[in-house]
Amino acid sequence: QVHLVESGGGLVQAGGSLRLSCAASGSIVKNSIMGWYRQAPGKQRELVASVTSGGQTNYADYVKGRFTIFRDNAKNTVYLQMCGLSAEDTAVYYCNVWWVTNYWGQGTQVTVSS
């Protein structure tokens, strides 16, 4: 069983920064791929970034150069540092852990005002 607790969302002005955190519990987490997805109103959930247990990262094109994903394996925590935010980044951000199957957090709202 995997339990995910997200934090760090909120309201920020365009051009600003936010850091999301996701603390995961469960024995499989240390071997898993951890990531962040987002879902804007009326749109499908989409991958933002992911990181393997070995530190390999993958980013959606629209966040490259602005967002950074990293994890602390000792704490089973994954972070998403977001810079240069724009209104298009407004969405609910979901933490994800993948090991054989997907596990999801409850989501945290990020709102960017223009």
PDB file of N, CA and C in Angstrom:
ATOM      1  N   GLN A   1       0.846  -1.186   0.000  1.00  0.00           N
ATOM      2  CA  GLN A   1       0.000   0.000   0.000  1.00  0.00           C
ATOM      3  C   GLN A   1       0.880   1.235   0.000  1.00  0.00           C
ATOM      4  N   VAL A   2       0.518   2.208  -0.833  1.00  0.00           N
ATOM      5  CA  VAL A   2       1.258   3.455  -0.958  1.00  0.00           C
ATOM      6  C   VAL A   2       0.342   4.612  -0.592  1.00  0.00           C
ATOM      7  N   HIS A   3       0.845   5.491   0.238  1.00  0.00           N
ATOM      8  CA  HIS A   3       0.084   6.676   0.631  1.00  0.00           C
ATOM      9  C   HIS A   3       0.905   7.908   0.285  1.00  0.00           C
ATOM     10  N   LEU A   4       0.273   8.865  -0.401  1.00  0.00           N
ATOM     11  CA  LEU A   4       0.967  10.060  -0.862  1.00  0.00           C
ATOM     12  C   LEU A   4       0.336  11.294  -0.239  1.00  0.00           C
ATOM     13  N   VAL A   5       1.172  12.186   0.253  1.00  0.00           N
ATOM     14  CA  VAL A   5       0.692  13.433   0.846  1.00  0.00           C
ATOM     15  C   VAL A   5       1.409  14.598   0.160  1.00  0.00           C
ATOM     16  N   GLU A   6       0.625  15.409  -0.523  1.00  0.00           N
ATOM     17  CA  GLU A   6       1.170  16.543  -1.278  1.00  0.00           C
ATOM     18  C   GLU A   6       1.045  17.832  -0.488  1.00  0.00           C
ATOM     19  N   SER A   7       1.922  18.756  -0.793  1.00  0.00           N
ATOM     20  CA  SER A   7       1.856  20.084  -0.197  1.00  0.00           C
ATOM     21  C   SER A   7       2.559  21.073  -1.101  1.00  0.00           C
ATOM     22  N   GLY A   8       2.282  22.354  -0.877  1.00  0.00           N
ATOM     23  CA  GLY A   8       3.017  23.404  -1.572  1.00  0.00           C
ATOM     24  C   GLY A   8       2.256  24.162  -2.625  1.00  0.00           C
ATOM     25  N   GLY A   9       1.053  23.755  -2.937  1.00  0.00           N
ATOM     26  CA  GLY A   9       0.291  24.493  -3.934  1.00  0.00           C
ATOM     27  C   GLY A   9      -0.186  25.824  -3.381  1.00  0.00           C
ATOM     28  N   GLY A  10      -0.781  26.618  -4.260  1.00  0.00           N
ATOM     29  CA  GLY A  10      -1.298  27.903  -3.826  1.00  0.00           C
ATOM     30  C   GLY A  10      -1.462  28.869  -4.969  1.00  0.00           C
ATOM     31  N   LEU A  11      -1.594  30.132  -4.613  1.00  0.00           N
ATOM     32  CA  LEU A  11      -1.785  31.211  -5.579  1.00  0.00           C
ATOM     33  C   LEU A  11      -0.479  31.988  -5.726  1.00  0.00           C
ATOM     34  N   VAL A  12      -0.097  32.221  -6.967  1.00  0.00           N
ATOM     35  CA  VAL A  12       1.147  32.945  -7.226  1.00  0.00           C
ATOM     36  C   VAL A  12       0.946  33.827  -8.448  1.00  0.00           C
ATOM     37  N   GLN A  13       1.666  34.912  -8.502  1.00  0.00           N
ATOM     38  CA  GLN A  13       1.578  35.794  -9.665  1.00  0.00           C
ATOM     39  C   GLN A  13       2.417  35.247 -10.816  1.00  0.00           C
ATOM     40  N   ALA A  14       2.048  35.619 -12.000  1.00  0.00           N
ATOM     41  CA  ALA A  14       2.805  35.200 -13.179  1.00  0.00           C
ATOM     42  C   ALA A  14       4.268  35.616 -13.034  1.00  0.00           C
ATOM     43  N   GLY A  15       5.135  34.692 -13.397  1.00  0.00           N
ATOM     44  CA  GLY A  15       6.563  34.922 -13.246  1.00  0.00           C
ATOM     45  C   GLY A  15       7.119  34.427 -11.936  1.00  0.00           C
ATOM     46  N   GLY A  16       6.251  34.066 -11.024  1.00  0.00           N
ATOM     47  CA  GLY A  16       6.662  33.621  -9.710  1.00  0.00           C
ATOM     48  C   GLY A  16       7.051  32.149  -9.668  1.00  0.00           C
ATOM     49  N   SER A  17       7.322  31.686  -8.453  1.00  0.00           N
ATOM     50  CA  SER A  17       7.792  30.322  -8.237  1.00  0.00           C
ATOM     51  C   SER A  17       7.004  29.642  -7.131  1.00  0.00           C
ATOM     52  N   LEU A  18       6.951  28.338  -7.228  1.00  0.00           N
ATOM     53  CA  LEU A  18       6.371  27.503  -6.180  1.00  0.00           C
ATOM     54  C   LEU A  18       7.150  26.202  -6.135  1.00  0.00           C
ATOM     55  N   ARG A  19       7.158  25.579  -4.960  1.00  0.00           N
ATOM     56  CA  ARG A  19       7.738  24.245  -4.842  1.00  0.00           C
ATOM     57  C   ARG A  19       6.672  23.317  -4.266  1.00  0.00           C
ATOM     58  N   LEU A  20       6.417  22.253  -4.988  1.00  0.00           N
ATOM     59  CA  LEU A  20       5.515  21.207  -4.536  1.00  0.00           C
ATOM     60  C   LEU A  20       6.322  20.078  -3.907  1.00  0.00           C
ATOM     61  N   SER A  21       5.737  19.478  -2.885  1.00  0.00           N
ATOM     62  CA  SER A  21       6.353  18.335  -2.232  1.00  0.00           C
ATOM     63  C   SER A  21       5.360  17.203  -2.149  1.00  0.00           C
ATOM     64  N   CYS A  22       5.868  15.995  -2.191  1.00  0.00           N
ATOM     65  CA  CYS A  22       5.020  14.808  -2.059  1.00  0.00           C
ATOM     66  C   CYS A  22       5.780  13.780  -1.246  1.00  0.00           C
ATOM     67  N   ALA A  23       5.268  13.515  -0.056  1.00  0.00           N
ATOM     68  CA  ALA A  23       5.857  12.500   0.805  1.00  0.00           C
ATOM     69  C   ALA A  23       5.104  11.194   0.614  1.00  0.00           C
ATOM     70  N   ALA A  24       5.846  10.146   0.334  1.00  0.00           N
ATOM     71  CA  ALA A  24       5.249   8.853   0.046  1.00  0.00           C
ATOM     72  C   ALA A  24       5.627   7.842   1.110  1.00  0.00           C
ATOM     73  N   SER A  25       4.696   6.976   1.420  1.00  0.00           N
ATOM     74  CA  SER A  25       4.974   5.873   2.327  1.00  0.00           C
ATOM     75  C   SER A  25       4.660   4.573   1.623  1.00  0.00           C
ATOM     76  N   GLY A  26       5.390   3.541   1.976  1.00  0.00           N
ATOM     77  CA  GLY A  26       5.200   2.252   1.327  1.00  0.00           C
ATOM     78  C   GLY A  26       6.529   1.661   0.921  1.00  0.00           C
ATOM     79  N   SER A  27       6.637   0.360   1.030  1.00  0.00           N
ATOM     80  CA  SER A  27       7.926  -0.300   0.827  1.00  0.00           C
ATOM     81  C   SER A  27       8.416  -0.234  -0.610  1.00  0.00           C
ATOM     82  N   ILE A  28       7.504  -0.047  -1.572  1.00  0.00           N
ATOM     83  CA  ILE A  28       7.917  -0.062  -2.970  1.00  0.00           C
ATOM     84  C   ILE A  28       8.411   1.286  -3.456  1.00  0.00           C
ATOM     85  N   VAL A  29       8.240   2.328  -2.674  1.00  0.00           N
ATOM     86  CA  VAL A  29       8.512   3.679  -3.149  1.00  0.00           C
ATOM     87  C   VAL A  29       9.965   3.853  -3.557  1.00  0.00           C
ATOM     88  N   LYS A  30      10.883   3.260  -2.803  1.00  0.00           N
ATOM     89  CA  LYS A  30      12.303   3.489  -3.073  1.00  0.00           C
ATOM     90  C   LYS A  30      12.707   2.959  -4.446  1.00  0.00           C
ATOM     91  N   ASN A  31      11.972   2.041  -5.009  1.00  0.00           N
ATOM     92  CA  ASN A  31      12.294   1.480  -6.320  1.00  0.00           C
ATOM     93  C   ASN A  31      11.439   2.052  -7.447  1.00  0.00           C
ATOM     94  N   SER A  32      10.563   2.949  -7.095  1.00  0.00           N
ATOM     95  CA  SER A  32       9.554   3.399  -8.033  1.00  0.00           C
ATOM     96  C   SER A  32      10.001   4.595  -8.864  1.00  0.00           C
ATOM     97  N   ILE A  33       9.218   4.872  -9.890  1.00  0.00           N
ATOM     98  CA  ILE A  33       9.305   6.137 -10.597  1.00  0.00           C
ATOM     99  C   ILE A  33       8.316   7.081  -9.919  1.00  0.00           C
ATOM    100  N   MET A  34       8.797   8.258  -9.569  1.00  0.00           N
ATOM    101  CA  MET A  34       7.940   9.257  -8.933  1.00  0.00           C
ATOM    102  C   MET A  34       7.767  10.424  -9.905  1.00  0.00           C
ATOM    103  N   GLY A  35       6.606  11.011  -9.884  1.00  0.00           N
ATOM    104  CA  GLY A  35       6.381  12.080 -10.838  1.00  0.00           C
ATOM    105  C   GLY A  35       5.245  12.997 -10.449  1.00  0.00           C
ATOM    106  N   TRP A  36       5.056  13.977 -11.298  1.00  0.00           N
ATOM    107  CA  TRP A  36       3.969  14.943 -11.142  1.00  0.00           C
ATOM    108  C   TRP A  36       3.192  15.019 -12.444  1.00  0.00           C
ATOM    109  N   TYR A  37       1.888  15.016 -12.304  1.00  0.00           N
ATOM    110  CA  TYR A  37       0.968  15.238 -13.411  1.00  0.00           C
ATOM    111  C   TYR A  37       0.123  16.457 -13.069  1.00  0.00           C
ATOM    112  N   ARG A  38      -0.534  16.980 -14.073  1.00  0.00           N
ATOM    113  CA  ARG A  38      -1.446  18.078 -13.796  1.00  0.00           C
ATOM    114  C   ARG A  38      -2.685  17.956 -14.667  1.00  0.00           C
ATOM    115  N   GLN A  39      -3.752  18.562 -14.180  1.00  0.00           N
ATOM    116  CA  GLN A  39      -5.018  18.554 -14.925  1.00  0.00           C
ATOM    117  C   GLN A  39      -5.660  19.919 -14.799  1.00  0.00           C
ATOM    118  N   ALA A  40      -5.778  20.590 -15.922  1.00  0.00           N
ATOM    119  CA  ALA A  40      -6.455  21.881 -15.964  1.00  0.00           C
ATOM    120  C   ALA A  40      -7.935  21.662 -16.253  1.00  0.00           C
ATOM    121  N   PRO A  41      -8.778  22.600 -15.911  1.00  0.00           N
ATOM    122  CA  PRO A  41     -10.217  22.444 -16.163  1.00  0.00           C
ATOM    123  C   PRO A  41     -10.511  22.151 -17.624  1.00  0.00           C
ATOM    124  N   GLY A  42     -11.287  21.115 -17.844  1.00  0.00           N
ATOM    125  CA  GLY A  42     -11.673  20.747 -19.203  1.00  0.00           C
ATOM    126  C   GLY A  42     -10.613  20.033 -20.003  1.00  0.00           C
ATOM    127  N   LYS A  43      -9.491  19.716 -19.375  1.00  0.00           N
ATOM    128  CA  LYS A  43      -8.407  19.049 -20.079  1.00  0.00           C
ATOM    129  C   LYS A  43      -8.078  17.718 -19.427  1.00  0.00           C
ATOM    130  N   GLN A  44      -7.359  16.896 -20.176  1.00  0.00           N
ATOM    131  CA  GLN A  44      -6.943  15.611 -19.634  1.00  0.00           C
ATOM    132  C   GLN A  44      -5.730  15.780 -18.721  1.00  0.00           C
ATOM    133  N   ARG A  45      -5.565  14.834 -17.851  1.00  0.00           N
ATOM    134  CA  ARG A  45      -4.391  14.822 -16.988  1.00  0.00           C
ATOM    135  C   ARG A  45      -3.161  14.549 -17.857  1.00  0.00           C
ATOM    136  N   GLU A  46      -2.089  15.293 -17.591  1.00  0.00           N
ATOM    137  CA  GLU A  46      -0.894  15.158 -18.407  1.00  0.00           C
ATOM    138  C   GLU A  46       0.356  15.107 -17.536  1.00  0.00           C
ATOM    139  N   LEU A  47       1.359  14.430 -18.067  1.00  0.00           N
ATOM    140  CA  LEU A  47       2.624  14.333 -17.356  1.00  0.00           C
ATOM    141  C   LEU A  47       3.326  15.683 -17.354  1.00  0.00           C
ATOM    142  N   VAL A  48       3.847  16.047 -16.184  1.00  0.00           N
ATOM    143  CA  VAL A  48       4.685  17.236 -16.077  1.00  0.00           C
ATOM    144  C   VAL A  48       6.152  16.826 -16.046  1.00  0.00           C
ATOM    145  N   ALA A  49       6.476  15.931 -15.127  1.00  0.00           N
ATOM    146  CA  ALA A  49       7.860  15.475 -14.993  1.00  0.00           C
ATOM    147  C   ALA A  49       7.890  14.204 -14.158  1.00  0.00           C
ATOM    148  N   SER A  50       8.948  13.418 -14.366  1.00  0.00           N
ATOM    149  CA  SER A  50       9.117  12.212 -13.571  1.00  0.00           C
ATOM    150  C   SER A  50      10.601  11.999 -13.289  1.00  0.00           C
ATOM    151  N   VAL A  51      10.864  11.192 -12.260  1.00  0.00           N
ATOM    152  CA  VAL A  51      12.249  10.895 -11.891  1.00  0.00           C
ATOM    153  C   VAL A  51      12.317   9.456 -11.391  1.00  0.00           C
ATOM    154  N   THR A  52      13.309   8.731 -11.872  1.00  0.00           N
ATOM    155  CA  THR A  52      13.489   7.353 -11.446  1.00  0.00           C
ATOM    156  C   THR A  52      14.213   7.299 -10.099  1.00  0.00           C
ATOM    157  N   SER A  53      14.285   6.115  -9.537  1.00  0.00           N
ATOM    158  CA  SER A  53      15.002   5.954  -8.273  1.00  0.00           C
ATOM    159  C   SER A  53      16.479   6.278  -8.431  1.00  0.00           C
ATOM    160  N   GLY A  54      16.976   6.142  -9.644  1.00  0.00           N
ATOM    161  CA  GLY A  54      18.379   6.452  -9.911  1.00  0.00           C
ATOM    162  C   GLY A  54      18.635   7.893 -10.294  1.00  0.00           C
ATOM    163  N   GLY A  55      17.569   8.686 -10.363  1.00  0.00           N
ATOM    164  CA  GLY A  55      17.730  10.108 -10.629  1.00  0.00           C
ATOM    165  C   GLY A  55      17.545  10.540 -12.072  1.00  0.00           C
ATOM    166  N   GLN A  56      17.190   9.621 -12.953  1.00  0.00           N
ATOM    167  CA  GLN A  56      16.925  10.028 -14.332  1.00  0.00           C
ATOM    168  C   GLN A  56      15.611  10.781 -14.403  1.00  0.00           C
ATOM    169  N   THR A  57      15.625  11.889 -15.114  1.00  0.00           N
ATOM    170  CA  THR A  57      14.453  12.740 -15.170  1.00  0.00           C
ATOM    171  C   THR A  57      13.866  12.793 -16.575  1.00  0.00           C
ATOM    172  N   ASN A  58      12.588  13.114 -16.609  1.00  0.00           N
ATOM    173  CA  ASN A  58      11.880  13.272 -17.865  1.00  0.00           C
ATOM    174  C   ASN A  58      10.918  14.434 -17.690  1.00  0.00           C
ATOM    175  N   TYR A  59      10.896  15.335 -18.669  1.00  0.00           N
ATOM    176  CA  TYR A  59      10.054  16.523 -18.567  1.00  0.00           C
ATOM    177  C   TYR A  59       9.171  16.665 -19.802  1.00  0.00           C
ATOM    178  N   ALA A  60       7.981  17.191 -19.585  1.00  0.00           N
ATOM    179  CA  ALA A  60       7.161  17.616 -20.708  1.00  0.00           C
ATOM    180  C   ALA A  60       7.825  18.829 -21.350  1.00  0.00           C
ATOM    181  N   ASP A  61       7.691  18.935 -22.650  1.00  0.00           N
ATOM    182  CA  ASP A  61       8.358  20.021 -23.369  1.00  0.00           C
ATOM    183  C   ASP A  61       7.995  21.394 -22.822  1.00  0.00           C
ATOM    184  N   TYR A  62       6.757  21.546 -22.406  1.00  0.00           N
ATOM    185  CA  TYR A  62       6.289  22.872 -22.011  1.00  0.00           C
ATOM    186  C   TYR A  62       6.829  23.326 -20.653  1.00  0.00           C
ATOM    187  N   VAL A  63       7.557  22.462 -19.935  1.00  0.00           N
ATOM    188  CA  VAL A  63       8.124  22.880 -18.654  1.00  0.00           C
ATOM    189  C   VAL A  63       9.651  22.848 -18.646  1.00  0.00           C
ATOM    190  N   LYS A  64      10.223  22.346 -19.710  1.00  0.00           N
ATOM    191  CA  LYS A  64      11.684  22.269 -19.767  1.00  0.00           C
ATOM    192  C   LYS A  64      12.306  23.649 -19.597  1.00  0.00           C
ATOM    193  N   GLY A  65      13.265  23.722 -18.710  1.00  0.00           N
ATOM    194  CA  GLY A  65      13.929  24.985 -18.443  1.00  0.00           C
ATOM    195  C   GLY A  65      13.248  25.824 -17.380  1.00  0.00           C
ATOM    196  N   ARG A  66      12.045  25.433 -16.987  1.00  0.00           N
ATOM    197  CA  ARG A  66      11.310  26.202 -15.961  1.00  0.00           C
ATOM    198  C   ARG A  66      11.078  25.388 -14.699  1.00  0.00           C
ATOM    199  N   PHE A  67      10.807  24.097 -14.856  1.00  0.00           N
ATOM    200  CA  PHE A  67      10.514  23.237 -13.722  1.00  0.00           C
ATOM    201  C   PHE A  67      11.669  22.260 -13.512  1.00  0.00           C
ATOM    202  N   THR A  68      11.877  21.903 -12.246  1.00  0.00           N
ATOM    203  CA  THR A  68      12.889  20.910 -11.901  1.00  0.00           C
ATOM    204  C   THR A  68      12.283  19.904 -10.942  1.00  0.00           C
ATOM    205  N   ILE A  69      12.436  18.632 -11.266  1.00  0.00           N
ATOM    206  CA  ILE A  69      11.966  17.571 -10.385  1.00  0.00           C
ATOM    207  C   ILE A  69      13.175  16.914  -9.729  1.00  0.00           C
ATOM    208  N   PHE A  70      13.054  16.620  -8.455  1.00  0.00           N
ATOM    209  CA  PHE A  70      14.109  15.893  -7.766  1.00  0.00           C
ATOM    210  C   PHE A  70      13.487  15.143  -6.598  1.00  0.00           C
ATOM    211  N   ARG A  71      14.212  14.146  -6.134  1.00  0.00           N
ATOM    212  CA  ARG A  71      13.670  13.315  -5.053  1.00  0.00           C
ATOM    213  C   ARG A  71      14.734  13.099  -3.989  1.00  0.00           C
ATOM    214  N   ASP A  72      14.255  12.892  -2.794  1.00  0.00           N
ATOM    215  CA  ASP A  72      15.094  12.538  -1.658  1.00  0.00           C
ATOM    216  C   ASP A  72      14.717  11.112  -1.292  1.00  0.00           C
ATOM    217  N   ASN A  73      15.532  10.168  -1.701  1.00  0.00           N
ATOM    218  CA  ASN A  73      15.188   8.764  -1.479  1.00  0.00           C
ATOM    219  C   ASN A  73      15.176   8.399   0.002  1.00  0.00           C
ATOM    220  N   ALA A  74      15.959   9.068   0.792  1.00  0.00           N
ATOM    221  CA  ALA A  74      15.962   8.782   2.231  1.00  0.00           C
ATOM    222  C   ALA A  74      14.631   9.166   2.874  1.00  0.00           C
ATOM    223  N   LYS A  75      13.989  10.167   2.296  1.00  0.00           N
ATOM    224  CA  LYS A  75      12.709  10.624   2.841  1.00  0.00           C
ATOM    225  C   LYS A  75      11.519  10.157   2.016  1.00  0.00           C
ATOM    226  N   ASN A  76      11.783   9.416   0.934  1.00  0.00           N
ATOM    227  CA  ASN A  76      10.695   8.996   0.034  1.00  0.00           C
ATOM    228  C   ASN A  76       9.844  10.188  -0.386  1.00  0.00           C
ATOM    229  N   THR A  77      10.507  11.268  -0.712  1.00  0.00           N
ATOM    230  CA  THR A  77       9.818  12.500  -1.066  1.00  0.00           C
ATOM    231  C   THR A  77      10.273  12.990  -2.434  1.00  0.00           C
ATOM    232  N   VAL A  78       9.312  13.440  -3.218  1.00  0.00           N
ATOM    233  CA  VAL A  78       9.619  14.023  -4.518  1.00  0.00           C
ATOM    234  C   VAL A  78       9.167  15.475  -4.513  1.00  0.00           C
ATOM    235  N   TYR A  79       9.958  16.294  -5.180  1.00  0.00           N
ATOM    236  CA  TYR A  79       9.705  17.727  -5.219  1.00  0.00           C
ATOM    237  C   TYR A  79       9.555  18.196  -6.664  1.00  0.00           C
ATOM    238  N   LEU A  80       8.808  19.265  -6.834  1.00  0.00           N
ATOM    239  CA  LEU A  80       8.732  19.916  -8.133  1.00  0.00           C
ATOM    240  C   LEU A  80       8.943  21.406  -7.907  1.00  0.00           C
ATOM    241  N   GLN A  81      10.092  21.881  -8.317  1.00  0.00           N
ATOM    242  CA  GLN A  81      10.385  23.308  -8.237  1.00  0.00           C
ATOM    243  C   GLN A  81       9.920  23.961  -9.529  1.00  0.00           C
ATOM    244  N   MET A  82       8.993  24.897  -9.405  1.00  0.00           N
ATOM    245  CA  MET A  82       8.400  25.537 -10.571  1.00  0.00           C
ATOM    246  C   MET A  82       8.783  27.013 -10.586  1.00  0.00           C
ATOM    247  N   CYS A  83       9.385  27.456 -11.664  1.00  0.00           N
ATOM    248  CA  CYS A  83       9.774  28.851 -11.835  1.00  0.00           C
ATOM    249  C   CYS A  83       9.176  29.388 -13.123  1.00  0.00           C
ATOM    250  N   GLY A  84       9.118  30.688 -13.222  1.00  0.00           N
ATOM    251  CA  GLY A  84       8.588  31.284 -14.438  1.00  0.00           C
ATOM    252  C   GLY A  84       7.164  30.868 -14.737  1.00  0.00           C
ATOM    253  N   LEU A  85       6.349  30.816 -13.702  1.00  0.00           N
ATOM    254  CA  LEU A  85       4.974  30.326 -13.866  1.00  0.00           C
ATOM    255  C   LEU A  85       4.148  31.298 -14.688  1.00  0.00           C
ATOM    256  N   SER A  86       3.255  30.733 -15.459  1.00  0.00           N
ATOM    257  CA  SER A  86       2.317  31.515 -16.252  1.00  0.00           C
ATOM    258  C   SER A  86       0.907  31.009 -15.997  1.00  0.00           C
ATOM    259  N   ALA A  87      -0.066  31.770 -16.477  1.00  0.00           N
ATOM    260  CA  ALA A  87      -1.467  31.382 -16.259  1.00  0.00           C
ATOM    261  C   ALA A  87      -1.760  29.998 -16.841  1.00  0.00           C
ATOM    262  N   GLU A  88      -1.028  29.630 -17.876  1.00  0.00           N
ATOM    263  CA  GLU A  88      -1.235  28.310 -18.499  1.00  0.00           C
ATOM    264  C   GLU A  88      -0.812  27.163 -17.592  1.00  0.00           C
ATOM    265  N   ASP A  89      -0.085  27.463 -16.541  1.00  0.00           N
ATOM    266  CA  ASP A  89       0.324  26.432 -15.594  1.00  0.00           C
ATOM    267  C   ASP A  89      -0.725  26.187 -14.516  1.00  0.00           C
ATOM    268  N   THR A  90      -1.781  26.967 -14.516  1.00  0.00           N
ATOM    269  CA  THR A  90      -2.857  26.783 -13.540  1.00  0.00           C
ATOM    270  C   THR A  90      -3.502  25.420 -13.732  1.00  0.00           C
ATOM    271  N   ALA A  91      -3.532  24.639 -12.665  1.00  0.00           N
ATOM    272  CA  ALA A  91      -4.069  23.282 -12.735  1.00  0.00           C
ATOM    273  C   ALA A  91      -4.023  22.657 -11.348  1.00  0.00           C
ATOM    274  N   VAL A  92      -4.652  21.511 -11.242  1.00  0.00           N
ATOM    275  CA  VAL A  92      -4.448  20.666 -10.066  1.00  0.00           C
ATOM    276  C   VAL A  92      -3.263  19.754 -10.375  1.00  0.00           C
ATOM    277  N   TYR A  93      -2.294  19.759  -9.495  1.00  0.00           N
ATOM    278  CA  TYR A  93      -1.088  18.958  -9.674  1.00  0.00           C
ATOM    279  C   TYR A  93      -1.177  17.711  -8.793  1.00  0.00           C
ATOM    280  N   TYR A  94      -0.920  16.578  -9.422  1.00  0.00           N
ATOM    281  CA  TYR A  94      -1.029  15.296  -8.741  1.00  0.00           C
ATOM    282  C   TYR A  94       0.332  14.618  -8.647  1.00  0.00           C
ATOM    283  N   CYS A  95       0.642  14.151  -7.473  1.00  0.00           N
ATOM    284  CA  CYS A  95       1.833  13.326  -7.292  1.00  0.00           C
ATOM    285  C   CYS A  95       1.523  11.911  -7.762  1.00  0.00           C
ATOM    286  N   ASN A  96       2.502  11.275  -8.350  1.00  0.00           N
ATOM    287  CA  ASN A  96       2.319   9.917  -8.873  1.00  0.00           C
ATOM    288  C   ASN A  96       3.517   9.053  -8.503  1.00  0.00           C
ATOM    289  N   VAL A  97       3.212   7.852  -8.115  1.00  0.00           N
ATOM    290  CA  VAL A  97       4.234   6.821  -7.909  1.00  0.00           C
ATOM    291  C   VAL A  97       3.845   5.637  -8.785  1.00  0.00           C
ATOM    292  N   TRP A  98       4.839   5.177  -9.556  1.00  0.00           N
ATOM    293  CA  TRP A  98       4.564   4.028 -10.414  1.00  0.00           C
ATOM    294  C   TRP A  98       5.501   2.893 -10.072  1.00  0.00           C
ATOM    295  N   TRP A  99       4.930   1.785  -9.697  1.00  0.00           N
ATOM    296  CA  TRP A  99       5.648   0.508  -9.543  1.00  0.00           C
ATOM    297  C   TRP A  99       4.636  -0.582  -9.776  1.00  0.00           C
ATOM    298  N   VAL A 100       4.645  -1.116 -10.971  1.00  0.00           N
ATOM    299  CA  VAL A 100       3.686  -2.127 -11.431  1.00  0.00           C
ATOM    300  C   VAL A 100       2.329  -1.484 -11.696  1.00  0.00           C
ATOM    301  N   THR A 101       1.917  -0.625 -10.804  1.00  0.00           N
ATOM    302  CA  THR A 101       0.671   0.108 -11.015  1.00  0.00           C
ATOM    303  C   THR A 101       0.872   1.556 -10.572  1.00  0.00           C
ATOM    304  N   ASN A 102      -0.130   2.355 -10.858  1.00  0.00           N
ATOM    305  CA  ASN A 102      -0.047   3.775 -10.501  1.00  0.00           C
ATOM    306  C   ASN A 102      -0.684   4.040  -9.147  1.00  0.00           C
ATOM    307  N   TYR A 103      -0.048   4.915  -8.404  1.00  0.00           N
ATOM    308  CA  TYR A 103      -0.613   5.425  -7.165  1.00  0.00           C
ATOM    309  C   TYR A 103      -0.664   6.943  -7.277  1.00  0.00           C
ATOM    310  N   TRP A 104      -1.751   7.524  -6.772  1.00  0.00           N
ATOM    311  CA  TRP A 104      -1.975   8.961  -6.937  1.00  0.00           C
ATOM    312  C   TRP A 104      -2.198   9.657  -5.613  1.00  0.00           C
ATOM    313  N   GLY A 105      -1.704  10.896  -5.548  1.00  0.00           N
ATOM    314  CA  GLY A 105      -2.041  11.756  -4.440  1.00  0.00           C
ATOM    315  C   GLY A 105      -3.406  12.389  -4.648  1.00  0.00           C
ATOM    316  N   GLN A 106      -3.827  13.179  -3.673  1.00  0.00           N
ATOM    317  CA  GLN A 106      -5.157  13.782  -3.724  1.00  0.00           C
ATOM    318  C   GLN A 106      -5.183  15.024  -4.607  1.00  0.00           C
ATOM    319  N   GLY A 107      -4.032  15.551  -4.949  1.00  0.00           N
ATOM    320  CA  GLY A 107      -3.953  16.733  -5.802  1.00  0.00           C
ATOM    321  C   GLY A 107      -3.809  18.006  -4.990  1.00  0.00           C
ATOM    322  N   THR A 108      -3.080  18.950  -5.560  1.00  0.00           N
ATOM    323  CA  THR A 108      -2.918  20.260  -4.930  1.00  0.00           C
ATOM    324  C   THR A 108      -3.108  21.333  -6.002  1.00  0.00           C
ATOM    325  N   GLN A 109      -3.884  22.331  -5.675  1.00  0.00           N
ATOM    326  CA  GLN A 109      -4.216  23.364  -6.653  1.00  0.00           C
ATOM    327  C   GLN A 109      -3.084  24.377  -6.787  1.00  0.00           C
ATOM    328  N   VAL A 110      -2.721  24.651  -8.022  1.00  0.00           N
ATOM    329  CA  VAL A 110      -1.787  25.733  -8.331  1.00  0.00           C
ATOM    330  C   VAL A 110      -2.522  26.728  -9.217  1.00  0.00           C
ATOM    331  N   THR A 111      -2.597  27.950  -8.765  1.00  0.00           N
ATOM    332  CA  THR A 111      -3.262  29.004  -9.524  1.00  0.00           C
ATOM    333  C   THR A 111      -2.280  30.141  -9.771  1.00  0.00           C
ATOM    334  N   VAL A 112      -2.123  30.474 -11.047  1.00  0.00           N
ATOM    335  CA  VAL A 112      -1.210  31.547 -11.427  1.00  0.00           C
ATOM    336  C   VAL A 112      -2.031  32.697 -11.965  1.00  0.00           C
ATOM    337  N   SER A 113      -1.906  33.840 -11.323  1.00  0.00           N
ATOM    338  CA  SER A 113      -2.669  35.014 -11.755  1.00  0.00           C
ATOM    339  C   SER A 113      -1.831  35.834 -12.726  1.00  0.00           C
ATOM    340  N   SER A 114      -2.503  36.297 -13.767  1.00  0.00           N
ATOM    341  CA  SER A 114      -1.776  37.061 -14.805  1.00  0.00           C
ATOM    342  C   SER A 114      -1.882  38.553 -14.566  1.00  0.00           C
TER     343      SER A 114
END
